[in-house]
Structures are given as structure tokens and as C-alpha cells.
XYZ file of C-alpha atoms in Angstrom:
457
model
C 89.253 87.045 140.554
C 90.171 90.387 139.466
C 93.573 91.735 139.413
C 93.599 94.809 141.655
C 96.584 94.262 143.903
C 99.546 96.746 142.733
C 103.424 96.030 144.008
C 103.082 98.544 146.318
C 99.789 96.700 148.042
C 101.640 93.219 148.197
C 104.808 94.808 149.998
C 102.836 96.478 152.493
C 100.583 93.649 153.016
C 103.465 91.115 153.552
C 105.466 94.002 156.053
C 102.057 95.065 157.636
C 101.524 91.213 158.256
C 105.525 90.917 159.406
C 105.270 93.439 161.543
C 102.346 93.473 163.681
C 102.007 94.289 167.751
C 104.851 90.887 168.904
C 107.238 93.984 168.593
C 105.576 96.160 170.848
C 105.723 93.710 173.730
C 108.341 91.581 173.014
C 111.816 94.038 172.344
C 112.404 94.445 176.276
C 112.193 90.635 176.564
C 114.934 89.659 173.478
C 116.490 92.895 175.183
C 116.720 91.194 178.158
C 116.950 87.627 177.590
C 120.710 88.164 175.137
C 121.326 91.771 175.302
C 121.382 94.319 172.692
C 124.389 92.906 170.440
C 123.008 88.708 171.547
C 119.246 90.145 170.308
C 120.796 91.343 167.060
C 122.799 88.724 166.539
C 119.874 86.281 166.819
C 117.360 87.797 164.840
C 120.437 88.622 162.387
C 120.542 84.807 162.106
C 116.874 84.261 161.630
C 116.317 86.539 159.128
C 118.684 84.840 156.792
C 117.172 81.238 157.207
C 113.662 83.030 156.666
C 114.755 84.530 153.625
C 116.268 81.540 152.522
C 112.928 79.675 153.454
C 111.309 82.861 151.160
C 112.903 82.565 148.360
C 111.871 78.936 147.557
C 108.576 80.614 147.709
C 109.525 83.875 145.501
C 110.123 81.588 143.526
C 107.133 79.049 143.294
C 105.179 82.284 143.120
C 106.464 84.015 140.441
C 105.494 80.391 138.305
C 103.198 79.528 139.616
C 100.391 82.810 140.550
C 97.202 81.231 141.251
C 95.162 81.617 144.733
C 96.237 79.442 147.316
C 100.246 79.478 147.013
C 101.027 76.575 148.615
C 98.150 74.220 147.488
C 98.840 75.427 144.581
C 102.002 74.385 144.514
C 102.337 70.813 146.707
C 99.608 70.019 144.433
C 101.299 70.525 141.024
C 104.283 68.951 142.139
C 103.094 66.085 144.260
C 99.843 64.994 144.734
C 96.002 65.948 146.122
C 96.580 64.410 149.706
C 99.855 65.675 150.173
C 98.289 69.809 149.151
C 95.228 69.279 151.774
C 98.463 68.281 154.226
C 100.069 72.129 152.667
C 96.338 73.584 153.102
C 95.233 72.747 156.259
C 98.608 73.603 158.327
C 98.850 76.999 157.533
C 95.199 77.816 157.688
C 95.277 76.513 161.048
C 98.154 78.599 161.611
C 95.976 81.696 160.800
C 92.845 80.951 161.628
C 95.218 81.199 165.391
C 96.444 84.206 164.526
C 93.130 85.967 163.692
C 91.702 84.525 167.192
C 94.697 85.593 168.684
C 94.631 90.400 166.911
C 90.589 89.590 168.318
C 91.493 89.423 171.397
C 94.603 91.918 171.593
C 92.720 94.998 170.679
C 90.343 95.650 173.550
C 93.858 94.245 176.063
C 95.960 97.118 173.852
C 93.368 99.780 174.362
C 92.451 98.691 177.531
C 96.130 99.471 178.359
C 95.792 102.747 176.558
C 92.445 104.840 178.152
C 91.695 101.441 181.589
C 88.024 100.699 181.267
C 86.058 99.627 183.623
C 84.278 96.420 182.743
C 81.383 95.425 183.138
C 79.600 91.886 183.030
C 81.908 89.012 184.493
C 81.015 85.647 182.211
C 83.190 83.779 183.187
C 87.337 83.143 184.309
C 88.452 80.151 181.481
C 92.266 79.506 182.484
C 92.391 82.012 185.644
C 92.073 84.775 182.982
C 88.190 86.578 183.149
C 86.567 87.152 180.933
C 83.670 90.662 180.905
C 81.120 90.722 178.111
C 81.934 94.891 177.264
C 85.748 94.072 176.941
C 84.685 91.144 174.874
C 82.316 93.047 172.831
C 85.256 96.183 171.678
C 87.007 92.697 170.108
C 83.837 91.365 168.080
C 82.902 95.101 166.846
C 86.815 95.020 165.034
C 85.560 91.875 163.915
C 83.099 93.145 162.039
C 84.422 96.012 160.696
C 87.408 94.213 159.583
C 85.145 91.331 158.077
C 82.887 94.739 156.241
C 86.296 96.095 154.647
C 87.234 92.838 153.002
C 84.165 91.404 152.181
C 83.523 94.627 149.569
C 86.931 94.142 148.518
C 90.680 93.586 148.410
C 91.212 97.279 146.929
C 89.283 98.666 150.010
C 91.490 95.573 152.700
C 95.095 96.744 150.769
C 94.434 100.796 151.172
C 94.130 100.081 155.062
C 96.374 97.378 154.666
C 98.857 100.015 153.348
C 97.939 103.400 155.922
C 98.325 100.958 159.141
C 101.593 100.116 157.713
C 102.714 103.783 156.887
C 101.234 104.616 160.579
C 103.635 101.066 162.337
C 106.594 102.714 160.217
C 106.602 106.018 161.269
C 106.033 104.663 165.072
C 108.764 102.355 164.689
C 110.982 105.830 163.108
C 111.013 107.957 165.594
C 111.238 105.806 167.779
C 114.433 105.304 166.104
C 115.413 109.051 166.383
C 115.155 109.813 169.520
C 117.411 106.102 170.190
C 119.737 108.235 167.920
C 119.587 112.042 169.267
C 119.171 111.232 173.019
C 119.654 107.421 173.929
C 122.813 106.940 176.909
C 125.182 105.000 174.808
C 125.950 103.155 178.105
C 122.340 101.732 178.844
C 123.576 99.463 175.345
C 125.607 97.821 178.242
C 125.212 94.070 179.109
C 126.209 93.589 175.132
C 124.915 90.264 176.042
C 122.963 88.634 178.275
C 122.622 85.492 179.414
C 125.385 83.895 177.033
C 124.487 81.217 174.434
C 121.147 79.653 175.968
C 120.322 83.765 176.102
C 120.803 83.780 172.237
C 118.814 80.319 171.438
C 115.939 82.672 172.740
C 115.727 84.454 171.182
C 116.044 82.839 168.364
C 113.328 80.524 168.355
C 111.068 83.032 168.512
C 112.324 85.154 165.183
C 110.644 82.621 163.071
C 106.993 83.718 164.058
C 107.884 87.013 163.841
C 108.281 86.963 159.989
C 105.352 84.541 159.314
C 103.298 86.785 157.304
C 105.679 86.432 153.933
C 103.823 83.945 153.094
C 100.425 85.564 152.853
C 101.763 87.033 149.144
C 101.351 83.618 147.155
C 98.302 83.192 148.785
C 96.462 86.427 146.477
C 98.996 85.813 143.544
C 96.089 85.780 141.081
C 95.441 88.919 141.831
C 98.629 90.539 141.163
C 98.988 93.314 138.220
C 102.663 92.057 137.548
C 102.756 88.443 139.016
C 106.094 88.875 137.497
C 107.525 91.341 140.297
C 105.805 88.679 143.388
C 109.053 87.541 143.954
C 111.282 90.049 144.913
C 108.361 91.727 146.274
C 108.529 88.913 148.933
C 112.360 89.018 149.557
C 112.398 93.305 150.225
C 109.468 92.148 152.666
C 111.463 90.039 154.539
C 114.649 92.344 154.058
C 112.608 95.169 155.451
C 110.772 93.632 159.046
C 114.307 92.280 159.551
C 116.332 95.781 160.133
C 112.336 97.024 161.415
C 113.139 94.297 164.165
C 117.462 95.427 164.098
C 116.253 99.359 164.534
C 113.878 98.649 167.235
C 116.253 96.555 169.658
C 118.443 99.199 169.426
C 115.838 101.883 170.360
C 114.559 99.834 173.848
C 118.169 98.685 174.413
C 119.205 102.738 174.362
C 116.665 104.126 175.320
C 116.003 102.181 178.800
C 118.968 101.069 181.436
C 119.369 97.180 181.581
C 118.096 97.458 184.954
C 114.175 98.786 184.188
C 113.981 96.465 181.037
C 113.758 93.865 183.943
C 111.089 95.322 185.379
C 109.155 97.246 182.925
C 105.766 95.770 181.524
C 106.267 97.225 177.951
C 109.776 98.326 177.380
C 108.808 99.213 173.794
C 106.557 102.427 174.954
C 108.822 102.935 178.812
C 111.082 103.699 175.784
C 109.834 105.567 173.710
C 108.600 108.141 176.849
C 111.858 108.009 178.420
C 114.115 109.063 174.905
C 110.800 111.989 174.445
C 110.303 112.465 178.280
C 107.017 112.008 177.366
C 104.723 109.723 178.201
C 101.462 110.929 176.451
C 104.434 109.565 172.786
C 105.150 106.176 174.865
C 101.325 106.078 173.971
C 101.439 106.677 170.727
C 103.495 103.885 170.450
C 101.467 101.570 171.257
C 98.650 103.150 168.956
C 101.442 102.490 166.221
C 100.915 98.966 168.589
C 96.850 98.890 168.022
C 98.162 99.346 163.796
C 100.107 96.327 164.165
C 96.909 94.224 165.214
C 94.741 95.316 162.128
C 97.221 94.336 159.785
C 98.508 91.141 160.916
C 94.557 90.597 161.701
C 93.366 92.087 157.680
C 96.360 90.435 156.145
C 95.336 86.527 157.417
C 91.735 87.206 157.218
C 92.839 87.539 153.510
C 95.395 85.300 153.503
C 93.247 82.842 155.426
C 89.994 83.572 153.306
C 91.807 82.604 149.636
C 92.837 79.035 151.064
C 89.817 78.747 152.346
C 88.658 79.295 148.585
C 91.312 77.327 147.113
C 90.540 74.104 148.802
C 87.091 74.241 147.940
C 87.241 74.850 144.279
C 89.734 71.477 144.971
C 87.329 69.607 146.669
C 89.019 70.061 150.105
C 86.774 72.102 152.131
C 82.611 71.985 151.507
C 81.649 74.477 148.047
C 80.258 76.758 150.162
C 83.361 78.172 150.713
C 84.121 78.368 147.400
C 81.261 80.859 147.536
C 82.607 83.836 144.887
C 80.695 87.633 145.832
C 79.515 88.693 142.013
C 79.859 91.883 142.333
C 82.886 92.185 145.268
C 84.524 89.928 144.046
C 85.813 88.029 147.126
C 85.571 85.209 148.459
C 82.972 85.913 150.746
C 81.652 82.888 152.603
C 85.513 81.774 153.651
C 85.425 85.903 154.612
C 82.149 85.545 156.392
C 83.735 82.692 158.084
C 86.629 84.165 159.336
C 85.111 86.966 160.645
C 82.607 84.916 162.723
C 85.596 82.782 164.341
C 86.907 86.211 165.253
C 84.119 87.638 166.617
C 83.839 84.996 169.024
C 87.420 84.499 170.109
C 87.246 87.189 172.717
C 84.568 85.126 174.742
C 87.851 82.539 174.995
C 89.016 84.780 177.372
C 93.356 85.589 177.037
C 95.457 81.941 178.261
C 92.855 80.154 175.854
C 93.784 82.277 173.457
C 97.685 82.083 173.661
C 97.364 77.698 173.021
C 95.926 78.526 170.212
C 98.082 80.213 168.311
C 101.464 77.981 169.829
C 99.552 74.779 169.251
C 99.135 76.806 165.380
C 102.483 78.003 165.024
C 103.223 74.150 164.331
C 100.847 74.332 161.697
C 102.534 77.134 159.604
C 106.368 75.541 159.856
C 104.908 72.330 158.740
C 104.215 74.238 155.392
C 107.108 75.687 155.015
C 108.805 72.244 154.902
C 105.926 70.690 152.321
C 106.437 73.919 150.398
C 110.104 73.780 149.812
C 110.304 70.176 149.466
C 107.592 71.331 146.152
C 110.581 73.536 145.529
C 112.792 71.124 145.532
C 110.293 68.381 142.957
C 109.593 70.550 140.783
C 112.928 71.494 139.541
C 113.430 68.191 138.403
C 110.321 67.447 137.252
C 109.308 70.553 135.906
C 113.196 72.056 134.883
C 111.357 74.396 131.962
C 108.958 75.797 133.668
C 108.849 79.583 132.696
C 110.584 81.382 136.246
C 110.333 84.486 136.425
C 112.333 84.854 139.753
C 114.848 81.619 139.703
C 116.721 81.082 143.034
C 120.900 81.139 142.145
C 121.641 77.455 143.644
C 117.996 75.386 143.826
C 119.474 72.482 144.612
C 121.493 73.937 147.934
C 118.976 77.213 148.441
C 116.211 74.106 148.509
C 118.096 71.405 150.663
C 119.476 73.917 153.498
C 115.503 76.029 153.740
C 113.964 71.398 154.007
C 116.362 71.564 156.659
C 115.770 74.722 158.660
C 111.387 73.728 158.433
C 112.907 70.139 160.086
C 114.614 71.906 162.715
C 111.705 74.717 163.429
C 109.367 72.513 163.439
C 111.474 69.684 166.514
C 111.403 72.672 168.381
C 107.956 72.226 169.487
C 108.307 68.772 170.286
C 108.804 67.479 173.486
C 111.920 68.362 175.803
C 112.456 71.551 173.204
C 112.677 75.018 174.006
C 109.068 76.030 172.485
C 107.983 72.643 173.590
C 103.684 72.807 173.480
C 102.816 72.086 176.171
C 100.511 68.946 177.026
C 98.786 67.673 177.350
C 96.074 71.028 176.214
C 97.815 72.483 172.971
C 98.927 68.686 172.048
C 95.204 68.291 172.461
C 93.984 70.993 169.332
C 97.412 70.150 167.032
C 95.240 66.420 167.361
C 92.131 67.818 166.890
C 92.982 69.955 163.925
C 94.255 67.157 162.233
C 92.161 64.682 162.644
C 89.152 67.017 161.555
C 91.702 67.487 158.994
C 91.418 64.295 158.002
C 88.217 63.824 158.179
C 87.364 66.299 155.480
C 90.476 64.448 152.853
C 88.488 61.455 153.458
C 84.819 62.653 153.124
C 85.159 64.701 150.299
C 87.879 62.165 148.262
C 85.337 59.840 147.913
C 84.240 62.739 145.335
C 87.858 63.176 143.498
C 88.479 66.066 145.077
C 84.867 67.416 144.157
C 85.546 66.965 140.114
C 88.744 65.425 137.141
C 87.774 68.742 135.611
C 89.591 70.756 137.490
C 92.380 68.575 137.301
C 92.682 68.170 134.122
C 92.519 71.808 133.994
C 95.297 71.329 136.313
C 97.967 69.231 134.232
C 97.344 71.611 131.172
C 98.312 73.950 132.077
């Protein structure tokens, strides 16, 4: 792939992926659950944990700047089957986010300007699906797919513009908080005690999903040696943004209103400026977040599929590179088709998919952090432009944290997956993966020449 992505593009790609739409709909819940200081502490602690995991990615992405990121790292450290598991797991999470954003778009547009939808199709899990509603998300999928199909540069330009819009709207809320906020609204500083803090903490890892898109496109970045620093800066920037938003929402609404507000971030903006219009402006910023998150995961997901296909892990159809635009065109077409059809599943069905897909993201983190430690043993002299200090300490803490995050999905834990639906989705996804793994392993992962090329590097 051609190197067309600048360092600024990389920064906005990761930030846009992490910020997304979640801060608009969830910030009120964070404050209501744990209080202003409780939510701030939870995000600060969770962000620190993510930074430690991010450090392992930062070192590996600069040392092995290949398309597919974690797949390349794990393959080099261990073997192809484990590399397949890492790639397949992260792809599960990426595809679930892509599907969810296709549903979030018509949902948010309805909030700004309620529409009278027509042609009722069906009801799934209590969610009515109308054709006119679904077509909004499907049309968005086509536009975003076409943009990515035509080249990475156009997609990163859109990412930069829309991420600036998100940050701009967010800081407008902060300015209002500084000038018009009522410090009495910050009380109670803590709510829900230790349980409240933990309920917010378990959400934190999933608010930072997206920094790992950077390693997926490493081979397309002009200045590969800067990738590590940019990755860490992006996580720190997202952390600061989240904490400032918590402050803005906390000081902008009394606690009693937080408990009853359907969209506290927008209500806080309206209250701070005494303008319902600015509340809708903030929601428009939320739409920008939907686009940036969606766009980033199409970019990252298509590169994962391409990286797996050239290694023979997926059918070669996904390895097709467009001769003019130099994009993994068939992988982008597939992800666009997924997003086009996703709104037909309704809102609730996609919540199941996102919850189940999150376990894949965390499993991917775990395998990559193990690869980080293994490569330090196997290749101590590997050139590492962004070398982590105290690698054993950082690596093992990252491994333990990944295991800790993964355990949160188990039965009886705070973020346990729903049984049988969400666990069935997880089982089904990995059974499909087993089919591809066993089927393509018969051809020794497509070709021995690829393995010999990797070893020579």
C-alpha cells in the first residue's frame, strides 16, 4: 500500500475512533453513577491502564510497521494459528462497532429532527424496524464505503475534519462550564460509593477502543518512527477530553436533573448557555463522532481482512488491492455491505453484537501484549524506534490488566455477557473462525513463500 498518511492524519484517526458517540450518550450516566470526582477518578485510573497496554502497541507498531498490526506482531512472536486468533478476535469487535454505528446514525438524526417513519418491516427484541429509518443508516454506509474505496487520503481528510468538529463542540461545553457553571452542581462529589466507581471503571476500556487502529495502517504512514509517540498522545488526548466532558456535564446540570435526563450532555450544554439550539449543536457533534468511529473501524477492519487474506487465513478475495486507488477494495465492499444491512436488525439486536464483540477486542489486547514480551526475548536486537522503558514490568502489567478486563465478561462479573444470546454470538463467531483456520491451514496458510519472506525480514 502507498504511504499517504501523515502524522497528523494518524493522530486524528485514533482520536476520532476513540471519542466517537459514546461521550454524548453516556457522560450523564457516569456522573449520576459515581459523582463528579468518582467518575473522574475512574476515568483517570482506567486511562492509565490503557496507556500501559498502548505502550506495548507503540513499541511493536514502530518496530514492525506492517499492515494488520497485531497479526504481524503475533505471527512473528509465536505462530500463524495464534496470529489468526488475534486478528479474528479484533475483527469481531471492529465489525460489531461498524454495524452499531450504522444504527446509531438514524437514531441520532431522529433526536435532532424527529421523523415520521413509514413501512414497518418487523420487530426484533422489542425494537420496531421501519424501512425509511433503516435507509438512513444504509445510505450512510454507502457514502462512507465509497469514500474509503477511493483511497485512504480522502478517508483521513474526512476523519480530520469531523474529529476537529467533535473536539470543538466538546470544548464549547467546557467554555460554558467555565463561565456559567454552578459549582454547587458538582455535589455530591462521590455517588454510589466503591460500587459506583467500579461501574464506571468497567466502561472505560471500551471508551478507548480505537487506538489500536493505528498499527493496522502502519505500512501506509509516511513517518513510521513517529507512530509510537502519536499512539500514546492520542490516548492521553482522549483521556483529557473525557475528564473535561465529565466536568462540563457535572457543573452544567444539578444532580437531580442528571438522574432524569435522557441526554445529559446536550441538556448541560442547553442549560449552560440557556439555548436549546446549542444542545442540538452538541448532538450534531455527536453525529460527527459516529462518522469518525465508523470510518476508523472501516479503515482498520479492511486492513485486518487484507492482512489475513494475504497470509491465507481468509479467502483470497479479501486480498484484492484496487489497481488505481491502492485500497483493499473487496474488504471495504464487504464491510460496507455489512453496515448497509445492519439497520435491518434494529437497535437491541446490535447491542448484543457490540457486547459480544467487545470480548474479541480485549482478547486481541491480551495476545498482542504476550507477543510484546515474547519478541523482547526472541529478538532483543530488533530495531525499536519507540522502545519502552522497563519492558518486562510494563508488559506483565499489561498482560494482567488484559486478563482482568477479559474476566469482566464472565458470568457473575459486572460486565457479564447475556446468556444465551451474546454467548451464542461469541461461540458462533469462533466456530466460523475455526472453519477458516482449519480449511486454509490445509494449504499451509496459502504459500510457504510468504512465511520465508517474513522470516527473512
